[in-house]
Each structure stands twice: as C-alpha cells, then as structure tokens.
mmCIF file of C-alpha atoms (C1' of nucleotides) in Angstrom:
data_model
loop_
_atom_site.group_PDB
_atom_site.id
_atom_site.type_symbol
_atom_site.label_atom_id
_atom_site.label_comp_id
_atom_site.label_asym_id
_atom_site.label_seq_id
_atom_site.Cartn_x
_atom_site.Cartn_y
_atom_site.Cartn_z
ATOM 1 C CA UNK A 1371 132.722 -27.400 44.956
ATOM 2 C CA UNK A 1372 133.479 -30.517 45.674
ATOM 3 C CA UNK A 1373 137.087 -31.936 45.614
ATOM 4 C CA UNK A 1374 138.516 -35.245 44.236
ATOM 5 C CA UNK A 1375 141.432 -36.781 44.599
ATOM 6 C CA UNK A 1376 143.084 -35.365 41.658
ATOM 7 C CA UNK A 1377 142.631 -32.182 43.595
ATOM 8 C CA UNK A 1378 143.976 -33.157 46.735
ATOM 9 C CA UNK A 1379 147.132 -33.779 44.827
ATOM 10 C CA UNK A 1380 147.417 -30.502 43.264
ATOM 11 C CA UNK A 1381 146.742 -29.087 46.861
ATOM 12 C CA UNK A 1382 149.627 -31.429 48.209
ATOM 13 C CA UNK A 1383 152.147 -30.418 45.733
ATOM 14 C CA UNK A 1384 150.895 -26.410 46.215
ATOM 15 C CA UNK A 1385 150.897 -26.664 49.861
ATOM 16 C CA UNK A 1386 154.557 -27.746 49.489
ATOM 17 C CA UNK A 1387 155.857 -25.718 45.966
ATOM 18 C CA UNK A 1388 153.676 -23.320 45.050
ATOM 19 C CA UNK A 1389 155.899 -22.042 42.235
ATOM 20 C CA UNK A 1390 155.847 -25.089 40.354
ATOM 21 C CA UNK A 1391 154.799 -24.369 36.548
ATOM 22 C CA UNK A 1392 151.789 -26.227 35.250
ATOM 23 C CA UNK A 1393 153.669 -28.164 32.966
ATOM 24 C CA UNK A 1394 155.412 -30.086 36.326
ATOM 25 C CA UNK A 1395 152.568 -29.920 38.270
ATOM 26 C CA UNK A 1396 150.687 -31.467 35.834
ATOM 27 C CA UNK A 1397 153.056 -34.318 35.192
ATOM 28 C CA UNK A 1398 153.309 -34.695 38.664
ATOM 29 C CA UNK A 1399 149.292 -35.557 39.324
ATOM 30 C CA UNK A 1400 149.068 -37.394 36.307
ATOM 31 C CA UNK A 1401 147.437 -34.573 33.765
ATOM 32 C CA UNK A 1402 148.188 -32.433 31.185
ATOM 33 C CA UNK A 1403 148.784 -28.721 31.934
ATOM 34 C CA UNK A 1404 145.001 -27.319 31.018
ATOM 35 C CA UNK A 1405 142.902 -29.232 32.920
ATOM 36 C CA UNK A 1406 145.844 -28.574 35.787
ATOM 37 C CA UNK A 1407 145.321 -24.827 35.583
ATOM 38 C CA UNK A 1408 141.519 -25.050 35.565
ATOM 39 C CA UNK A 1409 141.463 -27.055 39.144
ATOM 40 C CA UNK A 1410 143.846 -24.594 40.251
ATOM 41 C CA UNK A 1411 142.057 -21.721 38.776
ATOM 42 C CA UNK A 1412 138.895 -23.036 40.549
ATOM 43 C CA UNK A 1413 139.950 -24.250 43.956
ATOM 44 C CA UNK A 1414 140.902 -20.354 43.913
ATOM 45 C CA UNK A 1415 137.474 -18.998 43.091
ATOM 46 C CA UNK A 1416 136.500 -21.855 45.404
ATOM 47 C CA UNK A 1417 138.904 -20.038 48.373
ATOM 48 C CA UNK A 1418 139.824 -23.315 49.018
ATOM 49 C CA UNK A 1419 143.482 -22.056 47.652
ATOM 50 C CA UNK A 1420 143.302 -18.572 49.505
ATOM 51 C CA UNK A 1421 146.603 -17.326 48.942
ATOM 52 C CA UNK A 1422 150.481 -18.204 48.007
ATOM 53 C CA UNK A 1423 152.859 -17.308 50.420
ATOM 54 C CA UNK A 1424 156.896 -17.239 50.384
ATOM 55 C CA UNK A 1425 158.011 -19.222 53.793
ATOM 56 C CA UNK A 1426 161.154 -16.801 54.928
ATOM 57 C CA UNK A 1427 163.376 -17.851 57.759
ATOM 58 C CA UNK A 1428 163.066 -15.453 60.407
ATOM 59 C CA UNK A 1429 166.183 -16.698 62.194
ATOM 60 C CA UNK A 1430 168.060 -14.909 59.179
ATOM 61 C CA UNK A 1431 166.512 -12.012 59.053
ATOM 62 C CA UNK A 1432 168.023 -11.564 62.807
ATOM 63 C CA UNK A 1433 164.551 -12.892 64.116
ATOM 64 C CA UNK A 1434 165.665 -16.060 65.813
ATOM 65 C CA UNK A 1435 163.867 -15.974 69.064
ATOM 66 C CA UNK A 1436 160.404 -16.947 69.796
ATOM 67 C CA UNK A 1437 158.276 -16.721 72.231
ATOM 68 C CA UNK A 1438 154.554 -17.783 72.894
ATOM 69 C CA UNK A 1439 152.400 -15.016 75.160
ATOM 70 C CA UNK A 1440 149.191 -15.456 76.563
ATOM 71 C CA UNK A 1441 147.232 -12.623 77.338
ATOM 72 C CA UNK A 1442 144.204 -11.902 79.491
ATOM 73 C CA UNK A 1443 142.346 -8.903 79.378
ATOM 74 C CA UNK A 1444 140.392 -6.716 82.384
ATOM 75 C CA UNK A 1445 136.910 -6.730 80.302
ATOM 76 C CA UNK A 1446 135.919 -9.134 77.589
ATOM 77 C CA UNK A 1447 133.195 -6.638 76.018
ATOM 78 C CA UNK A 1448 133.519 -6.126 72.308
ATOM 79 C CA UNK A 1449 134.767 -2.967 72.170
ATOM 80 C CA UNK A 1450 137.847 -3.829 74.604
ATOM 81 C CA UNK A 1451 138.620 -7.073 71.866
ATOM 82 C CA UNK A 1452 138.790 -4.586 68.734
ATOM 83 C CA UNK A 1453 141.137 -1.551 70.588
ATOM 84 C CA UNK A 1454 143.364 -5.030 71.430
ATOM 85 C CA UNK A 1455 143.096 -6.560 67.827
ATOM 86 C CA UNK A 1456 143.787 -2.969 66.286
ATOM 87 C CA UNK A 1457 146.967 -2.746 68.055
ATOM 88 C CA UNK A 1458 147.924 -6.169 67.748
ATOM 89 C CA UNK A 1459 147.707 -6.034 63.956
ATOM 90 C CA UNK A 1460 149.875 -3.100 63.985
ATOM 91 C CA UNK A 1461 152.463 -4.509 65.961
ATOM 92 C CA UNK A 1462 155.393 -6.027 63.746
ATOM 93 C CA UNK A 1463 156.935 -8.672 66.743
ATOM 94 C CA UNK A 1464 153.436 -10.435 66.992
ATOM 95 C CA UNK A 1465 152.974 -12.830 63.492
ATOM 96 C CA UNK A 1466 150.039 -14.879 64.819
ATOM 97 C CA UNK A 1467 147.409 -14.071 67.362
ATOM 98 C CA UNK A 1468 144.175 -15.925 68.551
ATOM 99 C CA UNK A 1469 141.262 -14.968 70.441
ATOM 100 C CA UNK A 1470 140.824 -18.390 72.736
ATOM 101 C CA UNK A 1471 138.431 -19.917 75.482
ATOM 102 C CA UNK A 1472 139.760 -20.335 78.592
ATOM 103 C CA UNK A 1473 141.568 -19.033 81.728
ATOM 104 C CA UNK A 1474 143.383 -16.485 78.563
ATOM 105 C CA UNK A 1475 141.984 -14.344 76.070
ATOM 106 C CA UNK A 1476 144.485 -14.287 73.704
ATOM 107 C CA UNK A 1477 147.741 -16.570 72.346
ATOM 108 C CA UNK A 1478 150.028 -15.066 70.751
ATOM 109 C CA UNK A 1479 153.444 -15.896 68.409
ATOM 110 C CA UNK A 1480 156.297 -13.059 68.990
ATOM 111 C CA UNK A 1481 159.490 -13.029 67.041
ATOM 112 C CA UNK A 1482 162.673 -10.958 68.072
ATOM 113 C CA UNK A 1483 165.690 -10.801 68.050
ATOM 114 C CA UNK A 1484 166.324 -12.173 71.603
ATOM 115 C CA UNK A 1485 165.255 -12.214 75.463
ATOM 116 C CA UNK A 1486 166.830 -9.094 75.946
ATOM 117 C CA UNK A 1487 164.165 -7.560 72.589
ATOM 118 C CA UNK A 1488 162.054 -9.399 74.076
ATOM 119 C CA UNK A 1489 162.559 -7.648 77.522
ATOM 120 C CA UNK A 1490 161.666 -4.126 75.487
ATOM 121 C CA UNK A 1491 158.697 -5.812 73.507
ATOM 122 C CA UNK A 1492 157.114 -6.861 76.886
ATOM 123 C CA UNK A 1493 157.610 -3.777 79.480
ATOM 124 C CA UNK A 1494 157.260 -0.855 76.584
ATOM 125 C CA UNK A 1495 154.286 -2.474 74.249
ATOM 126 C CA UNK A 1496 152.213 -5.087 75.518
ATOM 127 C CA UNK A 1497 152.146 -4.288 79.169
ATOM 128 C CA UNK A 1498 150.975 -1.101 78.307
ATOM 129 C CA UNK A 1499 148.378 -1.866 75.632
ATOM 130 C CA UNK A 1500 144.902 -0.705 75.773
ATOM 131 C CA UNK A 1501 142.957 -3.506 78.875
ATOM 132 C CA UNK A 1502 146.092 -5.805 79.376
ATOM 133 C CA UNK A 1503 145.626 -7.354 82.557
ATOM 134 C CA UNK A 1504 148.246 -10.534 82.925
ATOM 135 C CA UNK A 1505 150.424 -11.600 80.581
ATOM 136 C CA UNK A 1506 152.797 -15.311 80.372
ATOM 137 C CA UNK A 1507 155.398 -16.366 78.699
ATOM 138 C CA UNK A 1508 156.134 -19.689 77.269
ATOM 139 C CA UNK A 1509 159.537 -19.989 75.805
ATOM 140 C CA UNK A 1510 159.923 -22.874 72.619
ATOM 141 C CA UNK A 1511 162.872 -24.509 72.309
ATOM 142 C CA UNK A 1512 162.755 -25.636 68.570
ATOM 143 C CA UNK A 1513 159.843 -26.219 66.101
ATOM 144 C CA UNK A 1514 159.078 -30.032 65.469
ATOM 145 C CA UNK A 1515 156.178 -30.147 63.203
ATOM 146 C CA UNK A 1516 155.684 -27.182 60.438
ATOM 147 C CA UNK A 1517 153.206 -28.209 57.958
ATOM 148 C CA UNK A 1518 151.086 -25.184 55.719
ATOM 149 C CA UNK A 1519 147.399 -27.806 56.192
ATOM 150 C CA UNK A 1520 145.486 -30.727 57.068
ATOM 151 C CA UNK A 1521 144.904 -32.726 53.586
ATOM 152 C CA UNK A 1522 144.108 -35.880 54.874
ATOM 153 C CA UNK B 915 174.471 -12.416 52.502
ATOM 154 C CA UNK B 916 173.259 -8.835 53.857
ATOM 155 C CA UNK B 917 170.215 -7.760 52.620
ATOM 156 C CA UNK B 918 168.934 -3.951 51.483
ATOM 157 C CA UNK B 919 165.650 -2.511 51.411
ATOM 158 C CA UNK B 920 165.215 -4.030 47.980
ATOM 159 C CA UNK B 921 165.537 -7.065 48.963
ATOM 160 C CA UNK B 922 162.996 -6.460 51.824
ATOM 161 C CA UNK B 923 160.819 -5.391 49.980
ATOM 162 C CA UNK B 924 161.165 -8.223 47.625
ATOM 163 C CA UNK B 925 160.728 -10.477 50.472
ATOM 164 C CA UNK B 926 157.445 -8.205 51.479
ATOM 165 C CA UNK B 927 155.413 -9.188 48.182
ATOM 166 C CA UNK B 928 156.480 -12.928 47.853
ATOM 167 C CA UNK B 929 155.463 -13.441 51.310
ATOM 168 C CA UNK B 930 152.047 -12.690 50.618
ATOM 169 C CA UNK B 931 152.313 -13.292 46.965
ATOM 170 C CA UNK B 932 154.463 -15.823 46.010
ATOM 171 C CA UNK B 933 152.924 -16.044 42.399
ATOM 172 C CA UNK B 934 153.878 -13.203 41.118
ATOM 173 C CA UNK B 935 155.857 -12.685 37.873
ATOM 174 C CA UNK B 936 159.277 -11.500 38.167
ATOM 175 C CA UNK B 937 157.952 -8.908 35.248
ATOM 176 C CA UNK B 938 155.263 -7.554 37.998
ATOM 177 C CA UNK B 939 157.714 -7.942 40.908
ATOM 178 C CA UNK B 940 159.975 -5.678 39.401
ATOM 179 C CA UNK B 941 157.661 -2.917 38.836
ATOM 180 C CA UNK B 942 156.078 -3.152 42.475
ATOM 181 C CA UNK B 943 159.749 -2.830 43.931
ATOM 182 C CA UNK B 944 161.077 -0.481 41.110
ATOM 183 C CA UNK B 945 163.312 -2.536 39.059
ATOM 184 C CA UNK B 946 163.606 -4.671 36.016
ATOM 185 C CA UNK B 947 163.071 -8.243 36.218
ATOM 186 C CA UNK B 948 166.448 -9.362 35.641
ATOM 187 C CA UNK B 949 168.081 -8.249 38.469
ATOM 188 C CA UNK B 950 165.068 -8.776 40.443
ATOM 189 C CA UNK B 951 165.011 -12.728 39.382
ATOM 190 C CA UNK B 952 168.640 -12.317 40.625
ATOM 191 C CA UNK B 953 167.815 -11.206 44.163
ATOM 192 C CA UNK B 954 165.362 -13.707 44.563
ATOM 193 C CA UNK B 955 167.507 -16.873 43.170
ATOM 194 C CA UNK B 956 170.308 -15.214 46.097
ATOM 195 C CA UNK B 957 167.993 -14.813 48.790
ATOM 196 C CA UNK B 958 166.977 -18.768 47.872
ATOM 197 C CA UNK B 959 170.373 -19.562 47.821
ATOM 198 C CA UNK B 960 171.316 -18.061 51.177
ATOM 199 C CA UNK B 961 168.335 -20.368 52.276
ATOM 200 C CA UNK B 962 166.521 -16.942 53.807
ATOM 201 C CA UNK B 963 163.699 -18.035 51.599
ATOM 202 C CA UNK B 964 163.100 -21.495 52.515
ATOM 203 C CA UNK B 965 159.859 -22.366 50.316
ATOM 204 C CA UNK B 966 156.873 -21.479 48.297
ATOM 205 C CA UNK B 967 153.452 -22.533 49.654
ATOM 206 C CA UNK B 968 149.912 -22.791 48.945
ATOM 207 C CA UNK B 969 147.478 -21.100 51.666
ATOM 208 C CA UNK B 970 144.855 -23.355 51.998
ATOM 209 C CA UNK B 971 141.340 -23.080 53.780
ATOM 210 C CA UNK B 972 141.535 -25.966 56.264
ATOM 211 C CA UNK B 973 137.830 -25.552 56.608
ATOM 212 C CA UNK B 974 137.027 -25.616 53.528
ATOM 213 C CA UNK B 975 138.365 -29.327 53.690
ATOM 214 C CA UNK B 976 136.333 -30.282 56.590
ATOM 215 C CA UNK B 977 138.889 -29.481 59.250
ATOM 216 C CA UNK B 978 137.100 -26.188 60.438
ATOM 217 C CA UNK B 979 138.052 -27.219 64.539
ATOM 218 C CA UNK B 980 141.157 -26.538 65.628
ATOM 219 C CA UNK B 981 142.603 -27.082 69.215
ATOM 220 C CA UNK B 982 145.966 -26.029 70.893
ATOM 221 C CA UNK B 983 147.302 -29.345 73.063
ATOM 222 C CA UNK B 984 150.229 -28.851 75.644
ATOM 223 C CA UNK B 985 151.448 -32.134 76.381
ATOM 224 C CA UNK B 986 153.646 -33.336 79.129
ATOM 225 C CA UNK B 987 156.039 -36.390 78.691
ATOM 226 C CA UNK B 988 156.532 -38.909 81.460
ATOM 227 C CA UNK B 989 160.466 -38.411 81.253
ATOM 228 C CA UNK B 990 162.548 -35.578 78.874
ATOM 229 C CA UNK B 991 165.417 -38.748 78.162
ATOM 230 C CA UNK B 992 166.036 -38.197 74.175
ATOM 231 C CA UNK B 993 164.925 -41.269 73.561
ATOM 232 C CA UNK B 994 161.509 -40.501 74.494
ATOM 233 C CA UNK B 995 161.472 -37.401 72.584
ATOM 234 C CA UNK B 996 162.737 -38.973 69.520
ATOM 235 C CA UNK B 997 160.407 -41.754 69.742
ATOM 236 C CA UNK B 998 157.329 -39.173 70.441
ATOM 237 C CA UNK B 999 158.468 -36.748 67.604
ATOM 238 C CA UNK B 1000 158.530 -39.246 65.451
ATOM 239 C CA UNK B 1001 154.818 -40.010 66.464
ATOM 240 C CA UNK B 1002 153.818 -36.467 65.614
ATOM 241 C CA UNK B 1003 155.473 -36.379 62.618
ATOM 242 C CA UNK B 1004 153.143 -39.245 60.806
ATOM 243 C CA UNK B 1005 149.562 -37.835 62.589
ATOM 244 C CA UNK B 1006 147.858 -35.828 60.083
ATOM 245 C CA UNK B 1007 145.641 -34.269 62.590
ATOM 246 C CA UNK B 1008 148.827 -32.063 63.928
ATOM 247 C CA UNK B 1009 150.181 -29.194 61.590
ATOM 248 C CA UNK B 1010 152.360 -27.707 63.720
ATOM 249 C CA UNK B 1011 154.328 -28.593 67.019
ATOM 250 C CA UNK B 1012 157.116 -27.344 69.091
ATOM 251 C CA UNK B 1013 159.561 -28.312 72.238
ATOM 252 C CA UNK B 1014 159.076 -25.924 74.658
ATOM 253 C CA UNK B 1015 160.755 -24.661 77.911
ATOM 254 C CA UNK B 1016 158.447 -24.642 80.684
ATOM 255 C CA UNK B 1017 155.785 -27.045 82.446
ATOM 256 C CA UNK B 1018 154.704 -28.720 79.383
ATOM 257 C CA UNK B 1019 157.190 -30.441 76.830
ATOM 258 C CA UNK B 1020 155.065 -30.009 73.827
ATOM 259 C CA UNK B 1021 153.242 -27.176 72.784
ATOM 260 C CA UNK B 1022 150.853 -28.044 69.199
ATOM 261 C CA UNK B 1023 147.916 -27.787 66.759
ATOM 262 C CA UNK B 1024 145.657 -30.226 65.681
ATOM 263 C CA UNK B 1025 142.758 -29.588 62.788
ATOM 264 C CA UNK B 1026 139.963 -31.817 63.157
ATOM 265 C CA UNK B 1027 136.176 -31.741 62.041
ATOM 266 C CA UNK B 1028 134.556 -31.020 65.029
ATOM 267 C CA UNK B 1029 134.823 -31.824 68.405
ATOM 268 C CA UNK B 1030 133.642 -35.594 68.131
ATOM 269 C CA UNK B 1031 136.392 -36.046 66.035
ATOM 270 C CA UNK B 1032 138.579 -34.125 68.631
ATOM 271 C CA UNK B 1033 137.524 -36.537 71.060
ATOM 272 C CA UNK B 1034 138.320 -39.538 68.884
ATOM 273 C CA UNK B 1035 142.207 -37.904 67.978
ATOM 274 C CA UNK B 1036 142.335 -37.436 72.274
ATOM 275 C CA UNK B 1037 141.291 -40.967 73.300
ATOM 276 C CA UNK B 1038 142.671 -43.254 70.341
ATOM 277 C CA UNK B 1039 145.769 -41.427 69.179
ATOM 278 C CA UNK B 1040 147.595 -39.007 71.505
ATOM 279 C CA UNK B 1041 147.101 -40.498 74.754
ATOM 280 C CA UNK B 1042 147.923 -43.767 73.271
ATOM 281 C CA UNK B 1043 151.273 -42.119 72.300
ATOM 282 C CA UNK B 1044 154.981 -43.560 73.870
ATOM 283 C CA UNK B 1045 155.668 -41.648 76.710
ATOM 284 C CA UNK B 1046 152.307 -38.874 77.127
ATOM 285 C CA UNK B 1047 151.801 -38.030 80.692
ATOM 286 C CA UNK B 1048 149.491 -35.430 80.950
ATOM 287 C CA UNK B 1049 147.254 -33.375 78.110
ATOM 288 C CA UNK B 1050 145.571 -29.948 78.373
ATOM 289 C CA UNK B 1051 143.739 -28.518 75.368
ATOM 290 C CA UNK B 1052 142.974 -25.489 74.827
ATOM 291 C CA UNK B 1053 140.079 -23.978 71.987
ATOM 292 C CA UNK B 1054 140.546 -21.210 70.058
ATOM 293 C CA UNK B 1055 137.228 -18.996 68.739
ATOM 294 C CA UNK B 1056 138.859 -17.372 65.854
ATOM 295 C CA UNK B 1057 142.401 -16.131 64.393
ATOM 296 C CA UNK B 1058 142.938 -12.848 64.933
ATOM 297 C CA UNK B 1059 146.284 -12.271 63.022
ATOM 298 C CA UNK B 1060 148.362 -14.512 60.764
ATOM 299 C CA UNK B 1061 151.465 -12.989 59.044
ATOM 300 C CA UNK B 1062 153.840 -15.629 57.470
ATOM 301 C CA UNK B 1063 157.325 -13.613 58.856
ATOM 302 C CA UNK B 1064 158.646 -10.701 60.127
ATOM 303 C CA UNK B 1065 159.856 -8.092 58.002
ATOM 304 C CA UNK B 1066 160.331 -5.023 59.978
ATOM 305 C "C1'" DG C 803 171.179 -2.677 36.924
ATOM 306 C "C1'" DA C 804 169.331 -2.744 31.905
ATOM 307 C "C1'" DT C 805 168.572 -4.752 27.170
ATOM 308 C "C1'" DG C 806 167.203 -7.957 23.775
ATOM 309 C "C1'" DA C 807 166.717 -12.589 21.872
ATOM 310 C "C1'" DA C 808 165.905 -17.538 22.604
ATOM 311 C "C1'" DA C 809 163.588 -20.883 25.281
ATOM 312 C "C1'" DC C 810 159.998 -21.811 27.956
ATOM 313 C "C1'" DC C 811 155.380 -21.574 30.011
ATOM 314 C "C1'" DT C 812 150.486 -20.212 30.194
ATOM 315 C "C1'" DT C 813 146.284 -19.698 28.112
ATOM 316 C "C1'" DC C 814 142.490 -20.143 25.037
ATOM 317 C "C1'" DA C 815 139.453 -21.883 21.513
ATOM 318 C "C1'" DC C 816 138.418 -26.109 19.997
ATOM 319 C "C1'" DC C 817 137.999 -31.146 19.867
ATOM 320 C "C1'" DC C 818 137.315 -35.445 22.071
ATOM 321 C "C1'" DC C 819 135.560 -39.026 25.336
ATOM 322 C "C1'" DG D 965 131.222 -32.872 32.876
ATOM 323 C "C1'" DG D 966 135.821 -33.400 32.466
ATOM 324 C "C1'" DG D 967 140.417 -34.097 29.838
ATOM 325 C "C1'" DG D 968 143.576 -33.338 25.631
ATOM 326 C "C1'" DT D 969 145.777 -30.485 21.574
ATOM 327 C "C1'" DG D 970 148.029 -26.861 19.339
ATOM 328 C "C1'" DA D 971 148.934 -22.106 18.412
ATOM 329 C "C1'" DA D 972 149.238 -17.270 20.148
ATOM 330 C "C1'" DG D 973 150.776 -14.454 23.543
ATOM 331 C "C1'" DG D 974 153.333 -13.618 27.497
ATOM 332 C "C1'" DT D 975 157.250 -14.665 30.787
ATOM 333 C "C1'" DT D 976 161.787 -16.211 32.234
ATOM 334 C "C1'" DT D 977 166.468 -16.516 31.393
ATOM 335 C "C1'" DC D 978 171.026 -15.666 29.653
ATOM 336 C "C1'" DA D 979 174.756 -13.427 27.405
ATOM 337 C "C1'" DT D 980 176.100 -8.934 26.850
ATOM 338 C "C1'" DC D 981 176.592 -4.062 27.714
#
DNA sequence: GATGAAACCTTCACCCC
DNA sequence: GGGGTGAAGGTTTCATC
C-alpha cells in the first residue's frame, strides 16, 4: 500500500483529468497503458482514489452566491449531532458541512441563488432546525485557491 | 445554453461518477449514448462542466489533519492581495482559499500531518507571509457532508 | 433522438526483466 | 515484484436517417 512516485503522478494527472484514457495517462507518467491501469485499479482498492467526480459550476446553474455559516447548537450530546446531521444531509443549499472545535459546532458551505435566497434559506430552514442555537454568516467574495488534494 | 431535466440528471451521475461510459450513462438517464455524449460535450462547451477529477483520500497520503485559518491582512491595497495570493497559490499545504467580506480577509484550508507539522506550516510559512496581520485557526473533528455542486 | 460501422480504448493472458 | 506486448472484446464517435 505503499505509493511511489510513479503513483503520485497518476494521482496528479487524476486529481486534475480524471477522464483521461490510459493510453494518455500512460504516456503522460512515462508507462505503457497496463501497468497504468493496474496502479489505478489498485490505488482504488487501496481507497486512496475514492471516487471521480465532475466539477460543475454552480454560478451557471443559477447558484452563484455563497455563503459560509457557522452554527452552534443548545446541547452537544450525540443524539442532538445526528437529528442536525440528518437534516443537514437532506438539505440541497448546504454542499459541505463540518462538525468543528471551538466557540461553533458546525461550518457550513451554502449555495443559492442570492442574499435575498439566502434570506429564505436562513429564517425558514436553519433557524428552525432541530437544537439551533446561534447562527453567523460570513460572506466570500471570490474563491482564490481550488485544488481537489494535498500531493506533496 | 438552458438546461432540461436530462441534462440534470446527466450532471447528477457525472458529479459523483465521472467515469462512467456514455453506454451506461445513457441507460441510467434513459437514452442512447449518442445523444447523451452530445449533452455532455454541450454542457462542456457552455463551460457548466468545468472539469473531471480524481477524489482522493488526503489521509491516506499522510495529510489526515486539517485546519480552517482566517487570516487578516495588514492593509486590503491590491497590491497586497496580489502579492499574498500569489503566496497561497505555490503552498501545498493550502487546498482551498477564499476573499471574504467580513473581519478576516482570508478564509482557507490547509492539510497537514498532524499538528507538529501544523505548527511548523504556522510559524515558518504563513506568518512569514507579505502582509499577514493576524491568524486564527480553527480544527475540525470530522466532515459531516461533502457534495461536489448543487443540483436541485 | 436512434442506428450502425469505423476507429479507438481497455483488458487480459502471457512474456520479460 | 513490477513493466511490456498483442489480440479480443468493448466503447466512443460520426455520418446518416
């Protein structure tokens, strides 16, 4: 389970094209196309490549405003965390959510459409989620760094 | 450039498959793979998908510790944020960073080994960067959602 | 949006170092 | 243990309907 640097490679050019055919990938690293498909083939098994994902501009899709929202909760016991978790995985605004240390107990990522969506999002859903206790928001301006992993 | 509930639901497997065949595609969404190769070469073209990537285990490589880091900037001239973007750009460490509105300037997240090596990236690299003025990190225990875009 | 044929890519057994 | 070769099978692509 180790991985060389002919790995990393693959990895860099996946990370970046992951519909590249063997046959270019391969050239690309410096291999031929089997011996390309078998690293690939085991950094899956490995879950070291855990998935291929299509990166869609949200902007287009009439998504163009983000906002970052930090959450605190009334009770951290466990079964307060899974109600919240349940309903944030249901909710279709909020792409990316962590449970954090800290003066918060949650960060979130919330895409719509703009402040006034956002306006609806924030008095009609998450306010009234199950142990919501204070909520802020952090408006981004633009996104300066996007990168899929850490491979070096 | 508008786009149907095909499309949609086009976008829907490719963002959490992007390796699919166009043949298997086609049958998920209820079409042949021409026109379904079609769709997806437009919605490329219209730049609403931007990419393919490679989801890859970060800790799997050794880069299991991840901290968010608000950072403030000593002055918000463009010249200083050029110069400091820049600087984030070529550190490995950060995979993802935005501007934001607000009391901090910088908002991002940096994958490191562990938290010796989070002290290291603190003391060596960021504060040493042109223009930082103030630094608050913030830990997160575990990722609670992750969804690549919004589709509905 | 579907069909079919040509070009291309993936995959596997097998060989080699 | 890992990389290369070639042939079989499958997939993409394009003109055409």
């Amino acid at each position: 389970m180790a991985i060389d640097e002919l790995d990393r490679k693959i990895l860099r050019v996946l990370s970046v094209d992951a519909r590249v055919s063997h046959q270019d990938l391969a050239e690309r690293v410096g291999l031929s196309p089997t011996p390309c498909a078998r690293r690939i083939r085991k950094l899956e098994a490995d879950q070291i490549i855990t998935g291929y994902g299509a990166r869609i501009d949200a902007g287009k899709l009439g998504f163009g405003f983000s906002v970052f929202v930090s959450v605190k909760l009334d009770q951290q016991v466990e079964n307060r965390l899974v109600e919240f978790e349940k309903t944030i995985r249901d909710c279709p605004e909020i792409v990316d959510c962590w449970l954090m240390t800290g003066s918060f107990d949650y960060l979130m990522l919330v895409l719509v459409s703009d402040l006034a969506e956002y306006e609806q999002f924030l008095t009609r859903r998450l306010t009234r989620m199950p142990g919501v206790a204070s909520i802020e928001s952090s408006v981004p301006i633009r996104r300066v760094k996007e990168q899929a992993a850490r491979l070096r």
